[in-house]
Amino acid sequence: QKEVEQNSGPLSVPEGAIASLNCTYSDRGSQSFFWYRQYSGKSPELIMFIYSNGDKEDGRFTAQLNKASQYVSLLIRDSQPSDSATYLCAVIGSGNTPLVFGKGTRLSVIA
Amino acid sequence: GAVVSQHPSWVICKSGTSVKIECRSLDFQATTMFWYRQFPKQSLMLMATSNEGSKATYEQGVEKDKFLINHASLTLSTLTVTSAHPEDSSFYICSARVPRGYSPLHFGNGTRLTVT
């Protein structure tokens, strides 16, 4: 059973701080890793994707991947109250299997 | 970027009736689309994988006779909730991937179904 694990939270950070969201996955052959943001009552929207070990930056967001540790994270710099949402980690496993989602981490940015 | 359109965005129906939800890929052809369901404060649950020109693949515990999926073209998949019951009230979301490499999943805006 291929699994993606996330801390459900809530993770509370003050406005302007760095929010760090973590995700681990069980399939060592996984190829692609995605972070989605889901506001309450809305469908998920893609924030970032990463395929290679290391860091990938896009604006205030940085995705970090460590395949040896089977770990992917999302850093949000200068957190804003509008970043308050549930963040879903998703992984495409070996053999191009369907996307497997974690249960999500709820982030709350306090003004 | 890739766009997935879902319609309707919300629907209220009476118990025992059927409801059809449409999912379209607007700027790419999707041989495969995915249908998810999400209950309040719960995580996304994959219901079924819709395959163009063939039968859908249902996840364990999802009744294929109740949730009819038709993927008649490369840009359209439909989900019909038959003989709806109040416990079918949920947020239904379709998604699709651009068929290239390990591309991400793009989601429609979802359909909120309320069965009275």
CSV table of C-alpha atoms in Angstrom, one decimal:
chain,number,residue,atom,x,y,z
A,1,GLN,CA,0.0,0.0,0.0
A,2,LYS,CA,1.6,3.2,-1.1
A,3,GLU,CA,1.2,5.9,1.5
A,4,VAL,CA,1.7,9.6,1.9
A,5,GLU,CA,1.8,10.9,5.5
A,6,GLN,CA,1.3,14.4,6.7
A,7,ASN,CA,0.7,15.9,10.1
A,8,SER,CA,-2.9,17.0,10.2
A,9,GLY,CA,-2.2,20.1,12.3
A,10,PRO,CA,-3.4,22.6,12.8
A,11,LEU,CA,-0.1,24.4,12.4
A,12,SER,CA,-0.3,27.9,13.7
A,13,VAL,CA,2.3,30.5,12.7
A,14,PRO,CA,2.3,34.3,13.2
A,15,GLU,CA,2.0,36.6,10.2
A,16,GLY,CA,5.4,37.2,8.6
A,17,ALA,CA,6.9,33.9,9.9
A,18,ILE,CA,8.0,30.9,7.9
A,19,ALA,CA,5.6,28.0,7.8
A,20,SER,CA,7.1,24.6,7.3
A,21,LEU,CA,5.0,21.8,6.1
A,22,ASN,CA,6.3,18.2,5.9
A,23,CYS,CA,5.4,15.0,4.1
A,24,THR,CA,6.8,11.5,4.0
A,25,TYR,CA,6.0,8.8,1.4
A,26,SER,CA,6.4,5.1,1.4
A,27,ASP,CA,7.1,4.3,-2.2
A,28,ARG,CA,10.9,4.6,-2.7
A,29,GLY,CA,10.4,4.6,-6.5
A,30,SER,CA,8.2,7.7,-6.5
A,31,GLN,CA,9.0,10.1,-9.3
A,32,SER,CA,7.0,13.3,-8.8
A,33,PHE,CA,5.9,15.3,-5.9
A,34,PHE,CA,3.2,18.0,-5.7
A,35,TRP,CA,1.9,20.5,-3.2
A,36,TYR,CA,-1.7,21.6,-3.4
A,37,ARG,CA,-3.6,24.2,-1.4
A,38,GLN,CA,-7.2,23.8,-0.5
A,39,TYR,CA,-9.4,26.5,1.0
A,40,SER,CA,-12.5,25.4,2.9
A,41,GLY,CA,-15.3,24.5,0.5
A,42,LYS,CA,-13.0,24.8,-2.6
A,43,SER,CA,-11.2,22.3,-4.7
A,44,PRO,CA,-7.4,21.9,-4.5
A,45,GLU,CA,-5.2,24.1,-6.5
A,46,LEU,CA,-1.6,23.3,-7.5
A,47,ILE,CA,1.1,25.4,-5.8
A,48,MET,CA,4.3,23.6,-6.8
A,49,PHE,CA,5.8,20.4,-8.1
A,50,ILE,CA,9.3,19.0,-7.7
A,51,TYR,CA,11.0,16.1,-9.4
A,52,SER,CA,14.6,16.3,-8.4
A,53,ASN,CA,16.4,16.3,-5.1
A,54,GLY,CA,17.1,19.7,-3.6
A,55,ASP,CA,15.2,22.9,-3.4
A,56,LYS,CA,12.8,24.6,-5.8
A,57,GLU,CA,11.7,28.1,-5.2
A,58,ASP,CA,8.7,30.0,-6.6
A,59,GLY,CA,8.0,33.3,-5.0
A,60,ARG,CA,7.3,32.9,-1.3
A,61,PHE,CA,7.2,29.1,-1.7
A,62,THR,CA,10.1,26.6,-1.6
A,63,ALA,CA,9.7,22.9,-2.1
A,64,GLN,CA,12.4,20.6,-0.8
A,65,LEU,CA,12.9,17.0,-1.8
A,66,ASN,CA,15.1,14.4,-0.2
A,67,LYS,CA,14.5,11.1,-2.0
A,68,ALA,CA,17.0,9.2,0.2
A,69,SER,CA,14.9,10.1,3.3
A,70,GLN,CA,11.6,9.9,1.3
A,71,TYR,CA,10.7,13.3,2.5
A,72,VAL,CA,9.3,16.4,0.8
A,73,SER,CA,8.5,19.7,2.4
A,74,LEU,CA,7.0,23.1,1.6
A,75,LEU,CA,8.2,26.3,3.1
A,76,ILE,CA,6.1,29.4,3.0
A,77,ARG,CA,8.1,32.6,3.7
A,78,ASP,CA,6.5,35.8,5.0
A,79,SER,CA,3.3,33.9,5.8
A,80,GLN,CA,0.0,35.8,5.3
A,81,PRO,CA,-3.4,35.2,6.8
A,82,SER,CA,-4.5,34.4,3.2
A,83,ASP,CA,-2.2,31.4,3.3
A,84,SER,CA,-4.5,29.8,5.9
A,85,ALA,CA,-5.7,26.7,4.2
A,86,THR,CA,-5.2,22.9,4.1
A,87,TYR,CA,-2.0,21.9,2.2
A,88,LEU,CA,-2.0,18.6,0.5
A,89,CYS,CA,1.1,16.6,-0.4
A,90,ALA,CA,0.7,14.3,-3.4
A,91,VAL,CA,3.0,11.8,-5.0
A,92,ILE,CA,3.2,9.9,-8.2
A,93,GLY,CA,4.7,6.5,-7.5
A,94,SER,CA,6.8,4.1,-9.5
A,95,GLY,CA,5.3,2.9,-12.7
A,96,ASN,CA,3.4,6.2,-13.2
A,97,THR,CA,0.7,5.1,-10.7
A,98,PRO,CA,-2.2,7.5,-9.9
A,99,LEU,CA,-1.5,10.4,-7.6
A,100,VAL,CA,-1.6,9.5,-4.0
A,101,PHE,CA,-2.6,12.3,-1.6
A,102,GLY,CA,-1.8,12.8,2.0
A,103,LYS,CA,-4.6,13.8,4.3
A,104,GLY,CA,-3.4,17.3,4.4
A,105,THR,CA,-2.0,19.8,7.0
A,106,ARG,CA,-4.2,22.6,8.1
A,107,LEU,CA,-2.2,25.9,8.3
A,108,SER,CA,-3.4,28.8,10.3
A,109,VAL,CA,-1.6,32.1,9.9
A,110,ILE,CA,-2.4,34.5,12.8
A,111,ALA,CA,-2.5,38.2,12.1
B,1,GLY,CA,-2.0,26.2,-17.8
B,2,ALA,CA,-4.3,23.2,-18.1
B,3,VAL,CA,-7.9,23.9,-17.2
B,4,VAL,CA,-10.5,21.5,-16.1
B,5,SER,CA,-14.1,22.7,-16.1
B,6,GLN,CA,-16.8,21.1,-13.9
B,7,HIS,CA,-20.5,21.7,-14.0
B,8,PRO,CA,-22.7,22.4,-12.1
B,9,SER,CA,-21.0,24.0,-9.2
B,10,TRP,CA,-23.8,23.1,-6.9
B,11,VAL,CA,-27.0,21.1,-7.1
B,12,ILE,CA,-29.9,20.3,-4.8
B,13,CYS,CA,-32.0,17.3,-5.6
B,14,LYS,CA,-34.6,15.2,-4.0
B,15,SER,CA,-34.0,11.8,-2.6
B,16,GLY,CA,-34.4,9.1,-5.3
B,17,THR,CA,-33.6,11.3,-8.2
B,18,SER,CA,-30.4,11.1,-10.3
B,19,VAL,CA,-27.9,13.9,-10.8
B,20,LYS,CA,-25.3,14.2,-13.6
B,21,ILE,CA,-22.0,16.1,-13.2
B,22,GLU,CA,-19.9,17.0,-16.1
B,23,CYS,CA,-16.1,17.4,-16.3
B,24,ARG,CA,-14.3,18.8,-19.3
B,25,SER,CA,-10.7,19.3,-20.1
B,26,LEU,CA,-10.6,22.7,-21.9
B,27,ASP,CA,-7.2,22.9,-23.5
B,28,PHE,CA,-5.9,19.3,-23.5
B,29,GLN,CA,-7.1,15.8,-24.3
B,30,ALA,CA,-7.5,13.7,-21.2
B,31,THR,CA,-7.6,9.9,-21.8
B,32,THR,CA,-8.0,9.5,-18.0
B,33,MET,CA,-10.0,11.6,-15.5
B,34,PHE,CA,-10.3,11.0,-11.8
B,35,TRP,CA,-13.4,11.5,-9.6
B,36,TYR,CA,-13.0,12.4,-6.0
B,37,ARG,CA,-15.4,12.9,-3.1
B,38,GLN,CA,-14.8,14.9,0.0
B,39,PHE,CA,-17.0,15.1,3.0
B,40,PRO,CA,-16.8,18.1,5.4
B,41,LYS,CA,-13.5,18.3,7.2
B,42,GLN,CA,-12.3,15.1,5.7
B,43,SER,CA,-9.7,14.3,3.1
B,44,LEU,CA,-10.1,13.7,-0.6
B,45,MET,CA,-11.2,10.2,-1.5
B,46,LEU,CA,-10.6,8.8,-4.9
B,47,MET,CA,-13.9,7.3,-6.1
B,48,ALA,CA,-13.0,6.1,-9.6
B,49,THR,CA,-10.7,6.5,-12.6
B,50,SER,CA,-12.5,7.3,-15.8
B,51,ASN,CA,-11.0,5.9,-19.0
B,52,GLU,CA,-11.9,7.2,-22.4
B,53,GLY,CA,-13.5,4.5,-24.5
B,54,SER,CA,-13.6,1.9,-21.8
B,55,LYS,CA,-15.0,1.1,-18.4
B,56,ALA,CA,-14.2,3.1,-15.4
B,57,THR,CA,-12.1,1.6,-12.6
B,58,TYR,CA,-13.8,2.0,-9.2
B,59,GLU,CA,-12.1,2.1,-5.8
B,60,GLN,CA,-13.0,-0.4,-3.2
B,61,GLY,CA,-16.3,0.3,-1.5
B,62,VAL,CA,-17.6,2.6,-4.3
B,63,GLU,CA,-20.8,1.2,-5.9
B,64,LYS,CA,-20.4,1.2,-9.7
B,65,ASP,CA,-24.1,0.9,-10.2
B,66,LYS,CA,-24.8,3.9,-8.1
B,67,PHE,CA,-22.1,6.1,-9.5
B,68,LEU,CA,-22.2,5.8,-13.2
B,69,ILE,CA,-19.2,7.1,-15.1
B,70,ASN,CA,-19.1,7.8,-18.8
B,71,HIS,CA,-16.0,9.0,-20.6
B,72,ALA,CA,-17.3,9.2,-24.2
B,73,SER,CA,-14.7,11.6,-25.6
B,74,LEU,CA,-11.2,12.8,-24.9
B,75,THR,CA,-12.4,16.0,-23.2
B,76,LEU,CA,-15.6,14.9,-21.4
B,77,SER,CA,-16.3,12.6,-18.5
B,78,THR,CA,-19.6,12.5,-16.6
B,79,LEU,CA,-20.5,11.2,-13.2
B,80,THR,CA,-24.2,10.3,-12.6
B,81,VAL,CA,-25.3,9.8,-9.0
B,82,THR,CA,-28.3,7.5,-9.4
B,83,SER,CA,-31.1,7.2,-6.9
B,84,ALA,CA,-29.5,9.8,-4.7
B,85,HIS,CA,-29.8,9.6,-0.9
B,86,PRO,CA,-29.0,12.2,1.7
B,87,GLU,CA,-25.8,10.3,2.6
B,88,ASP,CA,-24.6,11.0,-1.0
B,89,SER,CA,-24.5,14.7,-0.1
B,90,SER,CA,-20.9,15.7,-0.5
B,91,PHE,CA,-18.4,17.7,-2.6
B,92,TYR,CA,-17.5,15.9,-5.8
B,93,ILE,CA,-14.4,17.0,-7.6
B,94,CYS,CA,-13.1,15.8,-11.0
B,95,SER,CA,-9.5,16.1,-12.1
B,96,ALA,CA,-7.3,15.3,-15.1
B,97,ARG,CA,-3.7,15.3,-16.1
B,98,VAL,CA,-2.0,16.5,-19.2
B,99,PRO,CA,-0.9,13.2,-20.7
B,100,ARG,CA,2.8,14.1,-20.7
B,101,GLY,CA,5.4,12.7,-18.3
B,102,TYR,CA,4.7,13.0,-14.7
B,103,SER,CA,2.5,16.0,-15.0
B,104,PRO,CA,0.4,17.3,-12.1
B,105,LEU,CA,-3.3,16.7,-11.6
B,106,HIS,CA,-5.6,19.7,-12.3
B,107,PHE,CA,-8.9,19.9,-10.5
B,108,GLY,CA,-12.2,21.2,-11.6
B,109,ASN,CA,-14.0,23.6,-9.2
B,110,GLY,CA,-16.1,20.9,-7.7
B,111,THR,CA,-19.8,20.2,-7.4
B,112,ARG,CA,-21.5,20.5,-4.1
B,113,LEU,CA,-24.4,18.0,-4.0
B,114,THR,CA,-27.2,18.3,-1.5
B,115,VAL,CA,-29.8,15.6,-1.4
B,116,THR,CA,-32.9,16.4,0.5
